[in-house]
């Protein structure tokens, strides 16, 4: 793992060795170790596929102190990552058309047809690797899929429930927000609600099974996800 | 009555929720929000009213001790001009008018005791992405909790405070300091940033979009999505950089050319569309010292206010002495 300062109030940990699973497990294990034994003045952690962003209060500590503490925590980290929860959430998705405006373009990028691309992302449950921006369930597509590039100009508005692809990854936007991923479909279900506790029905280690549904059946699939 | 611009209740942000993908949010110009709170004897993280490119009037329905800090503005209370960046006594029925002048984009209005606001995971800061918190609009009532019961000057009747100004001077050239970003996931030539940029009208609390020379990603494909700090200068394929602000998405897959320092981020909270910015590299250690100096000025101001309030018999309004059973008061936003 490498650790580098990222601005005057954060350091970025990168797990660069091993396969994608091993990298994710390495950063998840470090995050677990930091939760168990917090570092003074560290305020926020952002875990992702192979990185951990550690943000601190620059009035109370500095990058050198935090990097030394991270080395100490890494030495004691378990290495197991989060235990798979066994929870599988069924996610109804309308693919293509106005709900998935980039489906054809995304399929072109990976040299296949929209039908084959949809079959690939619905063939088996997808593992939630971490919660991304706005409580997004960030998943990897199964196998070693060809990468899908992000859009040249990010959209300023992506509708809640949209299913997006970028690189080898898949996500669902829980809230209407800006976004630069290629949109291949949209779920009628509500993923998250700030009035609910917990905010989201999924966490890292859960599985999402995308299920294609017809646009005409949209109204039958609204309501809270998993509810 | 004229209200233009946007108003929202803010604190210094929501820490600890970025694991859920909730960005920190909070006051765009953290130093001015802290300064306004310091001037009325509040904790620096108390809830304040953030006014963005505004002209606004508030009607006090009870006595209040208020202060406004941030962008250049004219402040009138009950029709009389008062000194900006100072605590001001407002009587029931008086109108407080804040009128934006030439420079800066945001003012922060603090009231002794702090505004009452709903909280999500410990913070009142609105998070538009998850739909928490609203803009404040005409007719809204803004309750607050305060022990301030009024203060009269023995001769003039109108008390006058004059604390040393910590407010920034408005320079002819807006210099934004930045530190180097990791080489991996960076751009081919980050020095292009030093060529100067103009703030674009598409900017918001998510990002300050800039116009100027295009930056190119490093060859070798897109970076893997990773957590990015507030202040990261992100470069989408168009090459036009975006400074990520407090409402950013916590992970991003675009290259990052540099990271704006914590101190300069407070300045960017005052940048309006069309503002010309000069970017300059800074060492990380110097950036941290600069931020600590900024905070020390606010702490000195808070100390001076506490000593003065205690001397004039207002010691009980200082926030750390307040009890839970304090009366709830309010101002209307009219």
XYZ file of C-alpha atoms in Angstrom:
561
model
C 0.000 0.000 0.000
C 1.097 3.548 -0.705
C 0.070 6.605 1.316
C 0.344 10.140 -0.045
C -0.870 13.548 1.142
C -3.920 14.730 -0.828
C -4.198 18.449 -0.030
C -3.479 19.984 3.393
C -6.266 18.064 5.179
C -6.216 14.514 3.786
C -4.043 11.558 2.841
C -4.904 8.951 0.210
C -4.127 5.281 0.809
C -3.818 3.169 -2.348
C -3.747 -0.627 -2.309
C -1.904 -1.305 -5.552
C -0.864 -4.945 -5.159
C -2.831 -8.063 -5.995
C -6.132 -8.549 -7.786
C -9.121 -6.176 -7.473
C -10.662 -8.293 -4.690
C -7.441 -8.248 -2.686
C -7.072 -4.473 -3.064
C -10.610 -3.858 -1.879
C -10.162 -6.205 1.082
C -6.916 -4.405 1.996
C -8.534 -0.950 2.153
C -11.668 -2.291 3.884
C -9.489 -3.974 6.517
C -7.621 -0.734 7.158
C -10.921 1.127 7.480
C -12.098 -1.474 10.015
C -8.861 -1.049 11.969
C -9.333 2.749 11.981
C -12.906 2.389 13.218
C -11.741 0.105 16.019
C -8.803 2.355 16.991
C -9.508 5.899 15.756
C -6.647 8.304 15.025
C -6.775 11.689 16.797
C -8.282 14.523 14.687
C -9.250 12.198 11.807
C -12.769 13.321 10.907
C -13.833 11.384 7.820
C -12.993 8.225 5.879
C -13.999 7.530 2.282
C -13.401 3.953 1.177
C -13.571 3.007 -2.510
C -12.473 0.123 -4.765
C -8.785 0.314 -3.962
C -8.366 3.613 -2.080
C -9.048 4.996 1.373
C -9.239 8.782 1.754
C -8.417 9.796 5.333
C -9.457 13.370 6.124
C -8.246 15.198 9.215
C -8.578 18.549 10.961
C -5.473 20.511 9.851
C -5.778 22.719 12.925
C -5.071 19.743 15.197
C -2.816 17.336 13.271
C -0.868 17.032 10.035
C -0.224 14.562 7.241
C 3.006 13.196 8.752
C 1.348 12.352 12.066
C -1.621 10.729 10.331
C 0.589 8.685 7.981
C 2.580 7.330 10.954
C -0.665 6.376 12.736
C -1.951 4.659 9.565
C 1.194 2.534 9.345
C 0.594 1.467 12.951
C -3.066 0.565 12.263
C -2.197 -1.238 9.021
C 0.280 -3.449 10.906
C -2.568 -4.631 13.150
C -5.274 -4.854 10.456
C -6.950 -8.224 10.055
C -7.049 -8.495 6.276
C -10.404 -10.237 6.100
C -12.493 -7.316 4.902
C -16.172 -7.152 5.747
C -17.869 -10.495 6.155
C -20.388 -11.105 3.353
C -23.762 -10.371 4.906
C -25.644 -12.922 2.844
C -28.356 -10.311 2.231
C -29.541 -10.242 -1.401
C -31.696 -7.270 -2.413
C -33.822 -7.612 -5.547
C -33.697 -4.428 -7.648
C -36.260 -4.064 -10.468
C -34.730 -2.117 -13.403
C -36.209 -0.746 -16.629
C -33.294 -0.907 -19.096
C -32.781 1.417 -22.083
C -35.154 3.948 -23.584
C -35.687 7.189 -21.729
C -34.705 5.536 -18.427
C -31.367 4.318 -19.819
C -30.394 6.870 -22.464
C -26.778 5.656 -22.739
C -27.468 1.892 -23.040
C -26.717 1.716 -26.780
C -23.610 3.909 -26.481
C -22.310 1.913 -23.500
C -22.844 -1.367 -25.394
C -20.993 0.102 -28.410
C -18.051 1.007 -26.180
C -17.658 -2.589 -25.019
C -18.295 -3.965 -28.525
C -21.539 -5.745 -27.800
C -25.315 -5.368 -28.133
C -27.605 -3.722 -25.534
C -29.238 -7.128 -24.932
C -25.931 -8.842 -24.141
C -24.875 -5.969 -21.859
C -28.165 -6.185 -19.914
C -27.790 -9.979 -19.666
C -24.252 -9.532 -18.295
C -25.282 -7.227 -15.441
C -28.373 -9.268 -14.497
C -26.830 -12.763 -14.736
C -25.725 -12.884 -11.098
C -25.925 -10.794 -7.895
C -23.508 -7.860 -7.682
C -21.400 -7.294 -4.554
C -21.726 -3.835 -2.941
C -18.084 -2.829 -2.455
C -18.680 0.460 -0.640
C -21.143 3.318 -0.341
C -20.198 6.047 -2.789
C -21.287 9.656 -3.090
C -24.849 10.197 -1.896
C -25.113 6.647 -0.388
C -24.588 4.994 -3.809
C -24.151 1.201 -3.722
C -20.909 0.861 -5.707
C -20.611 -2.562 -7.333
C -18.177 -4.253 -9.674
C -19.553 -5.953 -12.790
C -18.881 -9.725 -12.747
C -15.862 -11.219 -14.499
C -13.330 -8.922 -16.163
C -15.637 -6.720 -18.245
C -14.256 -4.239 -20.774
C -14.195 -0.731 -19.242
C -16.890 1.812 -20.108
C -15.605 5.419 -20.263
C -17.367 8.185 -18.343
C -19.282 10.813 -20.293
C -17.195 13.631 -21.738
C -19.338 16.250 -20.011
C -20.994 15.094 -16.784
C -24.775 15.543 -16.578
C -25.856 18.230 -14.123
C -28.955 16.141 -13.339
C -29.272 12.346 -13.133
C -32.659 11.043 -11.959
C -32.873 9.077 -8.695
C -32.811 5.313 -9.351
C -30.661 5.579 -12.501
C -28.279 2.645 -13.071
C -24.884 3.799 -14.339
C -21.738 2.179 -15.710
C -18.169 3.462 -15.638
C -14.920 1.519 -15.960
C -15.687 -2.034 -14.683
C -18.236 -0.713 -12.196
C -21.959 -0.341 -11.768
C -23.857 1.969 -9.448
C -27.400 3.125 -8.749
C -28.022 6.817 -7.974
C -30.201 6.886 -4.811
C -30.948 10.613 -5.235
C -31.275 12.965 -8.164
C -27.778 14.441 -8.468
C -25.083 15.419 -10.950
C -23.197 12.493 -12.509
C -20.865 11.478 -15.304
C -21.611 7.743 -15.669
C -23.277 6.110 -18.695
C -26.916 5.504 -17.774
C -28.263 2.114 -18.887
C -31.511 1.898 -16.905
C -33.478 3.057 -13.905
C -35.236 1.404 -10.977
C -38.711 2.566 -9.970
C -37.869 1.667 -6.344
C -36.762 4.242 -3.752
C -33.278 3.337 -2.500
C -32.785 5.797 0.367
C -34.833 8.163 2.487
C -33.310 10.638 4.961
C -36.392 10.240 7.172
C -35.648 6.513 7.590
C -33.140 4.881 9.901
C -30.877 3.469 8.571
C -30.732 5.769 5.555
C -30.154 2.883 3.127
C -31.332 -0.771 3.127
C -27.868 -1.973 1.975
C -24.282 -1.799 3.178
C -20.868 -2.930 1.976
C -20.863 -6.732 1.619
C -24.533 -7.017 0.556
C -25.575 -8.350 -2.856
C -27.847 -6.628 -5.380
C -29.703 -8.754 -7.949
C -30.836 -6.533 -10.845
C -34.054 -7.827 -12.419
C -35.217 -6.454 -15.801
C -38.805 -5.217 -15.762
C -40.916 -3.683 -18.484
C -41.522 0.060 -18.512
C -45.293 -0.602 -18.458
C -44.853 -2.287 -15.048
C -43.123 0.800 -13.545
C -45.920 1.593 -11.073
C -45.902 -1.964 -9.669
C -42.267 -1.564 -8.578
C -42.290 1.831 -6.844
C -41.868 2.024 -3.058
C -38.890 1.448 -0.766
C -36.219 -0.981 -2.000
C -36.331 -4.224 -0.047
C -39.497 -3.054 1.700
C -39.612 44.682 0.539
C -37.020 43.151 -1.698
C -35.439 39.755 -1.266
C -33.008 38.629 -3.908
C -30.538 35.764 -3.802
C -30.622 32.666 -1.626
C -30.618 32.145 2.108
C -30.019 28.947 4.063
C -29.255 27.910 7.620
C -25.713 26.532 7.868
C -23.161 25.355 10.373
C -19.569 24.263 9.774
C -20.636 20.937 8.248
C -21.390 17.280 8.862
C -18.265 15.364 9.825
C -18.185 11.580 10.098
C -20.860 10.817 7.473
C -18.614 10.672 4.400
C -18.424 6.866 4.857
C -22.087 6.928 3.812
C -21.249 9.161 0.872
C -22.642 12.319 2.491
C -20.336 15.232 1.723
C -19.409 17.522 4.612
C -21.387 20.544 3.294
C -21.774 23.582 5.613
C -20.832 27.246 5.271
C -18.968 27.954 2.028
C -16.798 30.596 3.704
C -16.004 28.872 6.985
C -13.975 31.790 8.382
C -16.783 34.327 7.965
C -19.331 31.953 9.543
C -16.984 31.509 12.522
C -16.353 35.260 12.716
C -20.088 36.050 12.856
C -20.525 33.513 15.652
C -17.502 34.829 17.556
C -18.932 38.376 17.448
C -22.129 37.362 19.271
C -20.421 35.096 21.825
C -21.523 31.799 20.238
C -19.597 28.591 19.804
C -17.985 28.861 16.353
C -20.122 26.003 14.976
C -23.510 27.536 15.900
C -26.164 27.690 13.174
C -26.005 30.905 11.117
C -27.958 32.304 8.181
C -25.931 32.181 4.955
C -26.960 34.837 2.438
C -25.809 34.315 -1.152
C -25.885 37.359 -3.468
C -28.672 38.982 -1.536
C -30.635 41.942 -0.414
C -32.669 40.890 2.557
C -34.751 42.182 5.448
C -35.419 40.431 8.757
C -38.066 41.492 11.244
C -37.129 40.871 14.877
C -39.988 39.639 17.021
C -37.880 39.747 20.179
C -34.727 41.436 21.374
C -31.626 39.917 19.763
C -27.875 40.347 19.584
C -26.792 39.836 15.955
C -23.684 40.221 13.805
C -23.044 39.934 10.088
C -19.685 38.943 8.573
C -18.455 38.021 5.107
C -18.965 39.851 1.830
C -18.914 43.656 1.701
C -22.347 44.825 2.812
C -24.376 47.652 4.211
C -26.232 46.862 7.442
C -29.164 48.881 8.761
C -31.084 48.198 11.965
C -34.344 50.039 12.582
C -33.447 52.330 9.688
C -30.068 53.431 11.083
C -26.750 52.477 9.519
C -24.637 50.349 11.832
C -21.037 49.232 11.682
C -20.661 45.930 9.821
C -18.688 43.077 11.413
C -19.751 44.111 14.951
C -22.353 42.884 17.457
C -25.579 44.894 17.157
C -28.555 45.056 19.529
C -31.872 44.636 17.706
C -35.119 45.534 19.486
C -38.490 43.826 18.956
C -40.196 45.253 15.863
C -36.968 46.520 14.319
C -35.972 45.501 10.816
C -32.466 44.303 10.002
C -31.533 44.979 6.376
C -28.449 43.435 4.781
C -27.561 44.843 1.386
C -24.716 43.380 -0.644
C -22.124 45.855 -1.877
C -19.266 45.398 -4.306
C -17.092 42.458 -3.316
C -17.721 38.926 -2.132
C -20.719 36.640 -2.583
C -21.865 35.503 0.868
C -22.697 37.072 4.213
C -23.245 35.192 7.462
C -25.779 36.477 9.989
C -25.366 35.096 13.499
C -27.661 35.629 16.457
C -26.609 35.120 20.069
C -27.601 31.580 21.037
C -27.689 30.360 17.433
C -30.641 29.599 15.155
C -32.651 26.458 15.891
C -32.675 24.017 12.965
C -33.353 20.311 12.338
C -30.248 18.133 12.236
C -29.210 15.123 10.187
C -26.435 13.042 11.764
C -25.511 15.922 14.048
C -25.428 18.830 11.604
C -27.948 21.412 10.384
C -26.092 21.876 7.074
C -28.439 21.297 4.136
C -27.512 18.395 1.855
C -29.401 18.942 -1.412
C -28.291 15.568 -2.813
C -30.124 13.582 -0.127
C -32.905 16.170 0.154
C -32.121 17.411 3.673
C -32.703 21.077 4.578
C -34.428 23.834 2.688
C -33.726 27.318 1.506
C -35.129 30.003 3.772
C -37.844 32.025 2.078
C -40.039 35.058 2.499
C -42.326 34.716 5.514
C -40.313 31.982 7.235
C -39.828 32.254 10.975
C -36.325 31.594 12.297
C -36.438 30.678 15.990
C -33.354 30.948 18.162
C -32.539 30.328 21.795
C -30.796 33.135 23.673
C -30.321 34.546 27.164
C -29.696 38.020 25.792
C -32.235 40.321 27.435
C -31.171 43.648 25.955
C -28.484 46.231 26.680
C -28.728 49.997 26.768
C -25.880 52.522 26.645
C -26.002 54.742 29.803
C -25.782 57.980 27.759
C -26.726 57.404 24.106
C -29.126 54.538 24.708
C -27.569 52.698 21.759
C -24.724 50.392 22.691
C -21.780 50.397 20.339
C -19.156 47.700 20.072
C -15.983 48.072 18.088
C -13.877 44.924 17.973
C -10.768 44.650 15.785
C -11.633 43.491 12.270
C -10.456 40.030 11.277
C -12.264 40.300 7.945
C -10.133 39.756 4.913
C -9.130 42.692 2.799
C -10.395 42.399 -0.731
C -7.354 42.207 -2.971
C -7.223 43.442 -6.537
C -5.841 40.023 -7.474
C -7.531 36.941 -5.993
C -4.679 34.528 -5.290
C -5.766 30.935 -4.694
C -3.116 28.701 -3.118
C -2.964 25.018 -3.990
C -0.844 22.009 -3.058
C 0.321 19.284 -5.407
C -1.992 16.307 -5.984
C -0.710 12.707 -6.144
C 0.942 12.027 -9.520
C -1.212 8.921 -10.054
C -4.652 10.093 -11.086
C -3.260 13.508 -11.956
C -2.954 15.558 -15.119
C -0.118 15.797 -17.644
C 0.845 19.381 -16.781
C -0.702 20.846 -13.608
C 1.329 24.071 -14.028
C -1.198 25.080 -16.691
C -3.403 26.063 -13.715
C -1.071 28.998 -13.060
C -2.227 30.607 -16.332
C -5.312 32.165 -14.662
C -9.015 31.269 -14.732
C -12.418 32.921 -14.548
C -15.300 31.584 -12.399
C -18.091 30.255 -14.622
C -21.805 30.963 -14.095
C -22.524 27.197 -13.803
C -20.809 27.126 -10.388
C -22.669 26.003 -7.257
C -22.015 24.445 -3.830
C -20.841 21.232 -5.548
C -18.097 22.823 -7.579
C -16.622 26.070 -8.785
C -16.420 25.647 -12.552
C -13.555 27.553 -14.134
C -12.902 28.807 -17.646
C -9.419 29.181 -19.111
C -6.639 27.041 -20.547
C -7.608 23.351 -20.867
C -5.708 20.708 -18.870
C -4.981 17.256 -20.275
C -5.227 13.981 -18.339
C -2.095 11.858 -18.009
C -1.939 9.164 -20.643
C -2.934 5.698 -19.423
C -6.683 5.869 -19.026
C -9.139 7.090 -16.435
C -8.288 6.816 -12.744
C -10.287 4.359 -10.630
C -13.031 6.153 -8.630
C -11.487 7.235 -5.324
C -12.308 9.563 -2.466
C -11.415 13.172 -3.260
C -11.096 15.987 -0.706
C -12.959 19.290 -0.790
C -10.689 21.629 -2.770
C -9.599 19.007 -5.313
C -9.242 20.595 -8.754
C -10.963 17.999 -10.919
C -10.443 17.872 -14.679
C -13.275 16.340 -16.739
C -12.574 15.401 -20.375
C -13.457 18.941 -21.539
C -10.217 20.029 -19.804
C -11.918 22.926 -17.986
C -11.135 22.508 -14.260
C -13.694 22.344 -11.434
C -12.733 23.122 -7.823
C -14.753 20.666 -5.738
C -16.601 22.436 -2.919
C -18.278 21.234 0.273
C -21.271 19.691 -1.502
C -19.082 17.588 -3.829
C -19.584 13.909 -4.574
C -17.167 12.214 -2.137
C -15.731 9.893 -4.793
C -14.693 10.908 -8.298
C -13.076 9.232 -11.256
C -11.752 12.283 -13.058
C -8.089 13.310 -12.819
C -7.207 15.806 -10.076
C -4.654 18.496 -10.988
C -4.103 20.049 -7.524
C -5.848 20.687 -4.200
C -6.828 24.197 -3.075
C -5.669 24.905 0.501
C -8.175 25.031 3.371
C -7.464 28.729 3.828
C -8.020 29.576 0.156
C -11.272 27.581 0.134
C -12.726 30.184 2.517
C -11.820 32.857 -0.039
C -13.411 30.837 -2.872
C -16.619 30.822 -0.803
C -16.757 34.519 -1.720
C -16.082 34.137 -5.468
C -18.835 35.242 -7.828
C -19.195 34.211 -11.469
C -16.847 36.292 -13.585
C -14.233 36.553 -10.801
C -10.683 36.227 -12.132
C -8.495 33.841 -10.084
C -4.711 33.479 -9.948
C -3.571 30.000 -8.847
C -0.248 29.611 -7.051
C 1.552 26.533 -5.678
C 2.060 26.373 -1.935
C 3.978 23.978 0.318
C 1.686 21.835 2.465
C 3.348 22.903 5.722
C 2.932 26.596 4.891
C -0.726 25.990 3.958
C -1.405 24.404 7.348
C 0.319 27.295 9.172
C -1.747 29.806 7.199
C -4.989 28.064 8.222
C -3.901 27.935 11.861
C -3.156 31.688 11.739
C -6.637 32.299 10.289
C -8.196 30.290 13.141
C -6.021 32.025 15.757
C -7.425 35.398 14.631
C -10.964 34.108 15.116
C -10.028 32.687 18.541
C -8.530 36.063 19.551
C -11.726 37.801 18.488
C -13.850 35.311 20.452
C -11.678 35.972 23.543
C -12.026 39.755 23.160
C -15.807 39.437 22.816
C -16.015 37.203 25.898
C -13.969 39.657 27.999
C -16.008 42.645 26.812
C -19.405 40.961 27.305
C -18.378 39.909 30.794
C -17.243 43.474 31.611
C -20.557 45.036 30.557
C -22.613 42.467 32.466
C -23.480 40.250 29.516
C -21.447 37.273 30.695
C -24.517 35.059 30.874
C -25.109 35.239 27.102
C -21.802 33.515 26.392
C -22.780 30.174 24.991
C -20.878 27.906 27.345
C -22.881 29.295 30.283
C -26.278 28.715 28.699
C -28.758 26.287 30.201
C -31.212 24.074 28.358
C -34.236 25.936 29.701
C -33.522 29.169 27.831
C -36.411 30.969 26.182
C -37.003 30.441 22.478
C -37.204 33.698 20.554
C -37.501 34.403 16.884
C -37.017 36.641 13.924
C -39.216 36.569 10.889
C -37.742 36.554 7.436
C -39.810 39.076 5.563
